[in-house]
Short mmCIF file of C-alpha atoms in Angstrom, two decimals:
data_model
loop_
_atom_site.label_atom_id
_atom_site.label_comp_id
_atom_site.label_asym_id
_atom_site.label_seq_id
_atom_site.Cartn_x
_atom_site.Cartn_y
_atom_site.Cartn_z
CA MET A 1 0.09 -0.14 -0.17
CA LYS A 2 1.14 3.51 -1.10
CA LYS A 3 2.38 5.54 2.10
CA GLY A 4 -0.56 7.98 0.55
CA SER A 5 -3.17 5.34 1.45
CA ARG A 6 -1.92 4.66 4.69
CA ILE A 7 -1.33 8.32 5.63
CA ALA A 8 -5.44 8.96 3.90
CA ILE A 9 -6.92 5.50 5.72
CA ALA A 10 -5.43 6.94 9.26
CA ILE A 11 -7.52 10.48 9.24
CA CYS A 12 -10.22 8.56 8.45
CA MET A 13 -9.94 6.26 11.31
CA LEU A 14 -9.11 10.00 13.56
CA MET A 15 -12.47 11.91 12.40
CA THR A 16 -14.46 8.21 13.05
CA LEU A 17 -13.40 8.31 16.21
CA PHE A 18 -13.69 11.66 16.57
CA LEU A 19 -16.83 12.20 16.11
CA ALA A 20 -17.93 9.60 18.27
CA ALA A 21 -16.80 10.70 20.61
CA CYS A 22 -18.81 14.18 20.52
CA SER A 23 -21.85 12.60 19.61
CA GLN A 24 -21.03 10.48 22.89
CA ASP A 25 -20.62 13.95 24.58
CA LYS A 26 -24.12 15.28 23.08
CA ALA A 27 -25.74 13.02 23.78
CA THR A 28 -24.96 12.48 27.93
CA SER A 29 -25.00 16.79 27.97
CA GLY A 30 -27.92 18.54 29.61
CA GLY A 31 -29.61 15.53 32.12
CA LYS A 32 -29.54 12.78 29.15
CA THR A 33 -28.17 9.60 28.65
CA ALA A 34 -26.20 8.17 25.50
CA GLY A 35 -29.13 6.52 23.34
CA ASN A 36 -32.00 8.33 25.53
CA ASN A 37 -33.43 12.03 23.68
CA LYS A 38 -36.30 11.77 26.70
CA PRO A 39 -36.38 14.81 29.19
CA SER A 40 -36.12 13.69 33.30
CA GLU A 41 -39.83 14.22 34.72
CA LEU A 42 -40.45 15.32 38.24
CA THR A 43 -44.16 14.99 39.12
CA VAL A 44 -44.82 18.19 41.46
CA TYR A 45 -48.15 18.74 44.02
CA THR A 46 -48.48 22.21 45.13
CA ALA A 47 -51.70 23.82 46.41
CA LEU A 48 -49.86 27.41 45.07
CA GLU A 49 -52.68 29.81 43.44
CA ASP A 50 -52.38 28.96 39.90
CA ASP A 51 -52.05 32.56 38.39
CA GLN A 52 -48.23 32.07 40.64
CA ILE A 53 -47.10 29.32 39.83
CA PRO A 54 -46.24 30.01 35.77
CA THR A 55 -43.63 33.11 37.50
CA TYR A 56 -42.41 31.47 39.74
CA LEU A 57 -40.81 28.10 37.94
CA GLU A 58 -39.30 30.67 35.18
CA SER A 59 -36.18 30.44 36.91
CA PHE A 60 -36.00 26.62 37.63
CA GLU A 61 -37.04 25.96 33.88
CA LYS A 62 -33.80 28.24 32.90
CA GLN A 63 -31.77 26.90 35.09
CA TYR A 64 -33.15 22.91 34.40
CA PRO A 65 -34.28 23.12 30.91
CA ASN A 66 -33.90 18.99 30.63
CA VAL A 67 -36.55 18.61 33.28
CA LYS A 68 -40.26 18.44 32.74
CA LEU A 69 -42.47 19.18 35.58
CA ASN A 70 -45.60 17.36 35.45
CA ILE A 71 -47.60 20.01 38.03
CA VAL A 72 -50.46 19.09 39.75
CA ARG A 73 -52.04 22.12 41.31
CA ASP A 74 -55.27 21.90 43.78
CA SER A 75 -56.09 23.00 46.77
CA THR A 76 -55.05 22.22 49.80
CA GLY A 77 -57.34 19.21 50.98
CA VAL A 78 -57.47 18.19 47.82
CA ILE A 79 -53.96 17.34 47.80
CA THR A 80 -54.06 15.68 51.08
CA ALA A 81 -56.23 13.66 50.44
CA LYS A 82 -54.70 13.02 47.17
CA LEU A 83 -52.03 11.75 48.33
CA LEU A 84 -52.88 10.04 51.37
CA ALA A 85 -54.84 7.85 48.98
CA GLU A 86 -51.65 6.91 47.39
CA LYS A 87 -49.38 6.33 50.81
CA ASP A 88 -49.08 2.73 49.36
CA ASN A 89 -48.02 3.47 45.43
CA PRO A 90 -47.33 7.08 45.66
CA LYS A 91 -47.40 9.29 42.78
CA ALA A 92 -45.73 12.10 43.34
CA ASP A 93 -41.87 13.44 43.54
CA VAL A 94 -42.18 16.46 45.94
CA VAL A 95 -44.66 18.40 47.00
CA TRP A 96 -44.35 21.58 46.76
CA GLY A 97 -46.19 25.19 48.55
CA VAL A 98 -48.93 22.48 50.46
CA ALA A 99 -50.14 23.19 54.13
CA ALA A 100 -47.24 22.01 57.25
CA THR A 101 -49.78 20.96 58.71
CA SER A 102 -50.97 18.76 55.80
CA LEU A 103 -47.20 17.43 55.60
CA LEU A 104 -47.07 16.99 59.67
CA MET A 105 -50.02 14.34 58.92
CA LEU A 106 -48.07 12.49 56.02
CA GLU A 107 -44.88 12.71 58.30
CA GLN A 108 -47.19 10.95 60.75
CA LYS A 109 -47.62 8.25 58.24
CA GLN A 110 -44.18 7.40 57.40
CA MET A 111 -44.50 9.21 54.29
CA LEU A 112 -41.36 11.78 53.96
CA GLU A 113 -38.71 11.09 53.24
CA SER A 114 -35.85 13.85 55.11
CA TYR A 115 -33.41 15.81 52.56
CA ALA A 116 -32.01 19.44 54.08
CA PRO A 117 -32.23 21.29 50.95
CA LYS A 118 -28.35 23.05 49.87
CA ASP A 119 -28.42 26.21 52.30
CA VAL A 120 -31.72 25.38 54.74
CA GLU A 121 -29.44 27.00 57.36
CA ARG A 122 -31.19 30.01 55.87
CA VAL A 123 -34.85 29.72 56.29
CA LEU A 124 -36.07 30.77 59.55
CA PRO A 125 -36.43 27.97 62.57
CA GLU A 126 -40.28 28.51 62.88
CA PHE A 127 -40.89 27.60 59.34
CA LYS A 128 -39.16 24.46 59.29
CA ASP A 129 -38.99 21.09 60.85
CA THR A 130 -37.32 20.51 63.56
CA LYS A 131 -35.66 17.22 62.57
CA ASN A 132 -31.81 17.10 61.11
CA PRO A 133 -32.36 16.64 58.15
CA PRO A 134 -35.79 17.91 58.59
CA ASN A 135 -38.82 16.20 56.76
CA TRP A 136 -39.99 19.67 55.35
CA VAL A 137 -39.04 22.86 54.42
CA GLY A 138 -41.02 26.18 54.74
CA ILE A 139 -41.20 28.97 52.03
CA ASP A 140 -43.60 31.40 53.35
CA ALA A 141 -46.55 31.57 55.44
CA TRP A 142 -50.30 33.02 55.04
CA GLU A 143 -52.64 34.62 57.23
CA THR A 144 -56.13 34.77 57.90
CA ALA A 145 -57.91 38.68 56.89
CA PHE A 146 -61.27 39.94 56.45
CA ILE A 147 -61.47 41.54 52.51
CA VAL A 148 -64.49 43.89 53.14
CA ASN A 149 -66.51 45.15 50.26
CA LYS A 150 -66.34 49.17 52.21
CA LYS A 151 -69.07 50.03 49.04
CA GLU A 152 -71.38 47.16 49.52
CA LEU A 153 -70.95 47.69 53.49
CA GLU A 154 -72.38 50.95 53.34
CA LYS A 155 -75.46 50.34 51.43
CA HIS A 156 -76.13 48.74 54.52
CA SER A 157 -75.13 51.34 57.32
CA LEU A 158 -72.95 48.90 58.74
CA PRO A 159 -69.59 49.54 60.10
CA ILE A 160 -65.70 47.73 59.15
CA PRO A 161 -65.57 44.16 61.27
CA HIS A 162 -62.20 44.21 63.16
CA SER A 163 -62.46 41.25 64.97
CA TYR A 164 -64.02 37.44 64.87
CA GLU A 165 -66.46 39.28 67.66
CA ASP A 166 -67.55 41.29 64.96
CA LEU A 167 -68.47 38.89 62.71
CA MET A 168 -69.86 37.04 64.70
CA LYS A 169 -72.82 39.73 64.73
CA PRO A 170 -75.90 39.55 63.79
CA GLU A 171 -76.30 42.34 61.50
CA TYR A 172 -74.20 41.04 59.33
CA LYS A 173 -76.44 37.45 58.42
CA ASP A 174 -75.71 35.96 55.33
CA MET A 175 -72.91 38.71 54.30
CA ILE A 176 -69.85 36.75 54.67
CA VAL A 177 -68.58 34.25 52.24
CA MET A 178 -65.29 32.32 53.88
CA PRO A 179 -63.24 28.60 52.49
CA ASN A 180 -64.45 25.67 53.62
CA PRO A 181 -61.97 24.20 55.65
CA SER A 182 -61.81 20.79 54.55
CA SER A 183 -61.18 22.20 50.94
CA SER A 184 -58.65 24.57 51.98
CA GLY A 185 -55.75 25.63 54.08
CA THR A 186 -57.04 29.04 54.04
CA GLY A 187 -60.31 27.49 55.56
CA TYR A 188 -58.68 25.24 58.44
CA LEU A 189 -55.78 27.87 59.12
CA THR A 190 -58.59 30.19 60.36
CA VAL A 191 -61.48 27.43 62.45
CA SER A 192 -57.77 25.57 63.73
CA ALA A 193 -56.88 29.44 65.51
CA PHE A 194 -60.19 29.94 66.58
CA HIS A 195 -59.57 26.60 68.72
CA GLN A 196 -56.35 27.77 69.55
CA LEU A 197 -57.54 30.77 70.96
CA PHE A 198 -60.57 29.88 72.19
CA GLY A 199 -60.34 26.30 73.54
CA GLU A 200 -62.74 23.66 71.92
CA GLN A 201 -66.36 24.09 73.59
CA LYS A 202 -65.97 27.73 73.27
CA ALA A 203 -64.26 27.03 69.24
CA TRP A 204 -67.72 25.94 68.39
CA GLU A 205 -70.01 27.60 70.10
CA ASN A 206 -68.53 30.90 68.10
CA LEU A 207 -68.43 28.93 64.78
CA ASN A 208 -72.02 28.30 65.00
CA ARG A 209 -72.88 31.83 65.95
CA LEU A 210 -70.09 32.28 62.59
CA HIS A 211 -72.09 30.09 60.96
CA GLN A 212 -75.32 31.91 61.33
CA ASN A 213 -73.54 34.92 58.91
CA ILE A 214 -72.16 32.60 56.16
CA GLY A 215 -74.20 33.17 53.20
CA VAL A 216 -71.63 30.53 51.47
CA TYR A 217 -68.52 28.57 52.00
CA THR A 218 -66.00 27.99 49.11
CA HIS A 219 -63.29 25.39 47.89
CA SER A 220 -60.99 28.02 47.07
CA GLY A 221 -59.03 30.06 49.26
CA SER A 222 -58.80 33.23 47.20
CA LYS A 223 -62.31 32.84 46.20
CA PRO A 224 -63.64 34.84 49.34
CA ALA A 225 -61.39 37.70 48.39
CA LYS A 226 -62.54 37.89 45.00
CA MET A 227 -66.13 37.30 45.86
CA ALA A 228 -65.88 40.37 47.92
CA ALA A 229 -64.18 42.34 45.68
CA GLN A 230 -66.67 41.76 43.45
CA GLY A 231 -70.24 42.74 45.91
CA GLU A 232 -71.42 39.55 45.46
CA TYR A 233 -70.95 39.27 49.06
CA PRO A 234 -69.69 42.13 51.27
CA ILE A 235 -66.61 40.05 53.98
CA GLY A 236 -64.50 37.44 52.43
CA ILE A 237 -63.49 35.39 54.99
CA SER A 238 -59.90 34.63 52.98
CA PHE A 239 -55.64 35.42 53.09
CA GLY A 240 -54.27 38.72 53.62
CA TYR A 241 -52.02 39.15 50.49
CA ARG A 242 -54.97 38.00 47.96
CA GLY A 243 -57.22 40.84 49.92
CA ILE A 244 -54.65 43.66 49.03
CA LYS A 245 -53.98 42.29 45.38
CA GLU A 246 -57.75 43.19 45.42
CA LYS A 247 -57.52 46.51 46.26
CA LYS A 248 -54.49 47.22 44.39
CA LYS A 249 -56.54 46.20 41.17
CA GLY A 250 -59.25 48.90 41.99
CA ALA A 251 -61.28 47.03 43.99
CA PRO A 252 -63.45 49.17 46.88
CA VAL A 253 -61.80 46.72 49.54
CA GLU A 254 -60.61 47.15 53.05
CA VAL A 255 -58.20 44.27 54.10
CA VAL A 256 -58.62 43.79 58.10
CA PHE A 257 -56.19 41.77 59.98
CA PRO A 258 -58.47 40.63 63.40
CA LYS A 259 -57.00 41.94 66.27
CA GLU A 260 -57.24 38.92 68.09
CA GLY A 261 -54.44 38.06 66.03
CA SER A 262 -54.36 35.65 62.54
CA GLY A 263 -54.50 32.28 62.52
CA TRP A 264 -51.44 31.15 60.22
CA ASP A 265 -49.73 28.17 58.61
CA VAL A 266 -46.61 27.56 56.38
CA GLU A 267 -46.33 26.23 52.41
CA ALA A 268 -43.88 24.23 52.45
CA ASN A 269 -42.09 22.06 51.13
CA ALA A 270 -41.18 17.86 50.79
CA LEU A 271 -39.79 15.41 49.17
CA ILE A 272 -42.42 11.87 49.21
CA LYS A 273 -40.52 8.83 50.26
CA LYS A 274 -41.04 6.27 47.16
CA LYS A 275 -38.96 3.25 46.04
CA ASP A 276 -36.74 5.53 43.82
CA ILE A 277 -35.87 8.95 44.54
CA LYS A 278 -35.01 10.61 41.34
CA PRO A 279 -31.77 13.23 41.65
CA GLU A 280 -34.00 15.80 40.04
CA ALA A 281 -36.72 15.95 42.98
CA LYS A 282 -33.19 17.55 45.25
CA GLN A 283 -32.22 19.97 42.90
CA PHE A 284 -35.84 21.48 42.74
CA LEU A 285 -36.49 21.27 46.30
CA ASP A 286 -33.09 23.05 46.19
CA TRP A 287 -33.72 25.61 44.29
CA ALA A 288 -37.24 26.12 45.68
CA ILE A 289 -35.42 27.88 48.24
CA GLY A 290 -32.77 29.90 46.68
CA ASP A 291 -32.93 33.61 46.02
CA GLU A 292 -34.33 33.37 43.38
CA ALA A 293 -37.35 31.16 44.30
CA MET A 294 -37.44 33.64 47.41
CA ARG A 295 -37.98 36.92 45.45
CA LYS A 296 -40.81 36.14 43.45
CA TYR A 297 -42.91 33.99 46.84
CA ASN A 298 -42.46 37.53 48.36
CA GLU A 299 -44.38 39.33 45.24
CA ASN A 300 -47.53 37.86 46.92
CA PHE A 301 -46.42 37.02 50.26
CA ALA A 302 -45.62 39.63 53.35
CA ILE A 303 -44.32 37.04 55.06
CA VAL A 304 -40.73 34.14 53.61
CA SER A 305 -39.01 32.27 55.29
CA VAL A 306 -35.95 33.38 54.20
CA LYS A 307 -34.93 37.21 55.44
CA GLN A 308 -34.96 38.96 52.25
CA GLU A 309 -32.16 42.33 51.96
CA GLY A 310 -33.49 45.19 52.19
CA GLN A 311 -36.94 43.56 53.36
CA SER A 312 -39.77 46.19 54.73
CA ILE A 313 -43.03 45.80 55.73
CA PRO A 314 -45.16 45.61 52.84
CA GLU A 315 -47.44 47.51 51.69
CA GLY A 316 -50.99 47.16 53.08
CA TYR A 317 -49.90 46.07 56.20
CA THR A 318 -49.58 48.72 59.34
CA LYS A 319 -46.92 46.64 61.00
CA ASP A 320 -44.57 43.93 60.75
CA PRO A 321 -46.70 40.52 59.68
CA LEU A 322 -44.71 38.52 61.79
CA GLN A 323 -46.63 39.99 65.18
CA GLN A 324 -50.46 39.32 63.73
CA LEU A 325 -49.97 36.23 63.57
CA ILE A 326 -51.54 34.00 67.05
CA LYS A 327 -49.56 31.90 68.85
CA ASN A 328 -49.68 28.76 66.74
CA ASP A 329 -48.61 25.05 67.54
CA LEU A 330 -48.62 23.39 64.17
CA ASN A 331 -48.09 20.00 65.56
CA LYS A 332 -51.74 20.89 67.38
CA ALA A 333 -53.03 22.15 64.77
CA ALA A 334 -52.00 18.51 62.67
CA GLU A 335 -52.95 15.95 65.21
CA GLN A 336 -57.03 18.14 65.42
CA ARG A 337 -57.45 17.64 62.09
CA ASP A 338 -59.20 15.53 60.87
CA ALA A 339 -61.22 15.62 63.88
CA ILE A 340 -62.02 19.37 63.66
CA LEU A 341 -62.35 18.87 60.28
CA GLN A 342 -65.06 15.95 60.99
CA GLU A 343 -67.14 17.69 63.21
CA TRP A 344 -67.29 21.18 61.30
CA ASP A 345 -68.22 19.02 58.41
CA LYS A 346 -71.18 17.67 60.43
CA ARG A 347 -72.12 21.16 61.31
CA TYR A 348 -71.77 22.96 58.44
CA ASN A 349 -71.61 21.74 55.13
CA ALA A 350 -74.50 22.10 53.77
CA LYS A 351 -73.99 25.87 53.11
CA SER A 352 -71.24 24.75 51.26
CA GLU A 353 -71.46 25.82 47.17
CA PRO A 354 -71.42 22.11 44.56
CA LYS A 355 -67.65 20.17 44.37
CA GLN A 356 -67.04 21.41 40.28
#
């Protein structure tokens, strides 16, 4: 064989090896494996509001473009029931933004895998599990507020209520809309607040009085704020920032934080215990308490679990929101949840709107 031919063959062999190596590198980059061009998939159960989720996820999708997120969103009660029903065959990989009282129930049933996300030490201690590593980590807190349509109350020559006691007055009969606590985390944190503030017997007495003034119980925590803003009912029991958002949009509402103190809960994240835990699930939980995610949460919630630089009292709050919160035993709220909801359903569920 001529020398030139041998050189040409050698060059061809080198080029073949080079192209094969490039192809291998391309196949294994971006979280994909050789011979598999499908993105990784992650199933996320959440009770965050529909209009919040897309903006929250922008930074995750930029950071992990090859992870496909399957978002399963519903109200807190529905998500909790779904997770419990799937206990022996879990479908979710992670839980994102679900009430800590619900996650404490899952923890009691050994459904959570402990995991310490990156920089978890930055999270305020009252907003994460005390175990190390934690079973759940909070991202924000939300609290009871009354969303009061001033124009509608003026029609009836009635004052703005400033306390739970005010809401029970007979002059507000059929004027209040409130979330059903079996469906809504906002509903449950409000009913739980009655129990923690007044004790069991007095709580039910007060809830009986409040029930006389309820027009309907909704299956969404934000819906009462929207209904009050639209004038469907003069008063909506909801959560603070949703009312503030309606006010910013021009609705004739006043956002009132009850003078006895607001019931509250933590929107929290957790890793679901299952046979095969995906590394992407831990990446998601790392991202979910990172700086960019926290900045986005802070656009919708006055209280976030990681202090933000230059953070001030948000517009719509007259004082530090943390000072507005009642002394709240989250473990007690979780332990009592089933019993409270069963009793609440027996007493009051007849006024609930139909489930869609």
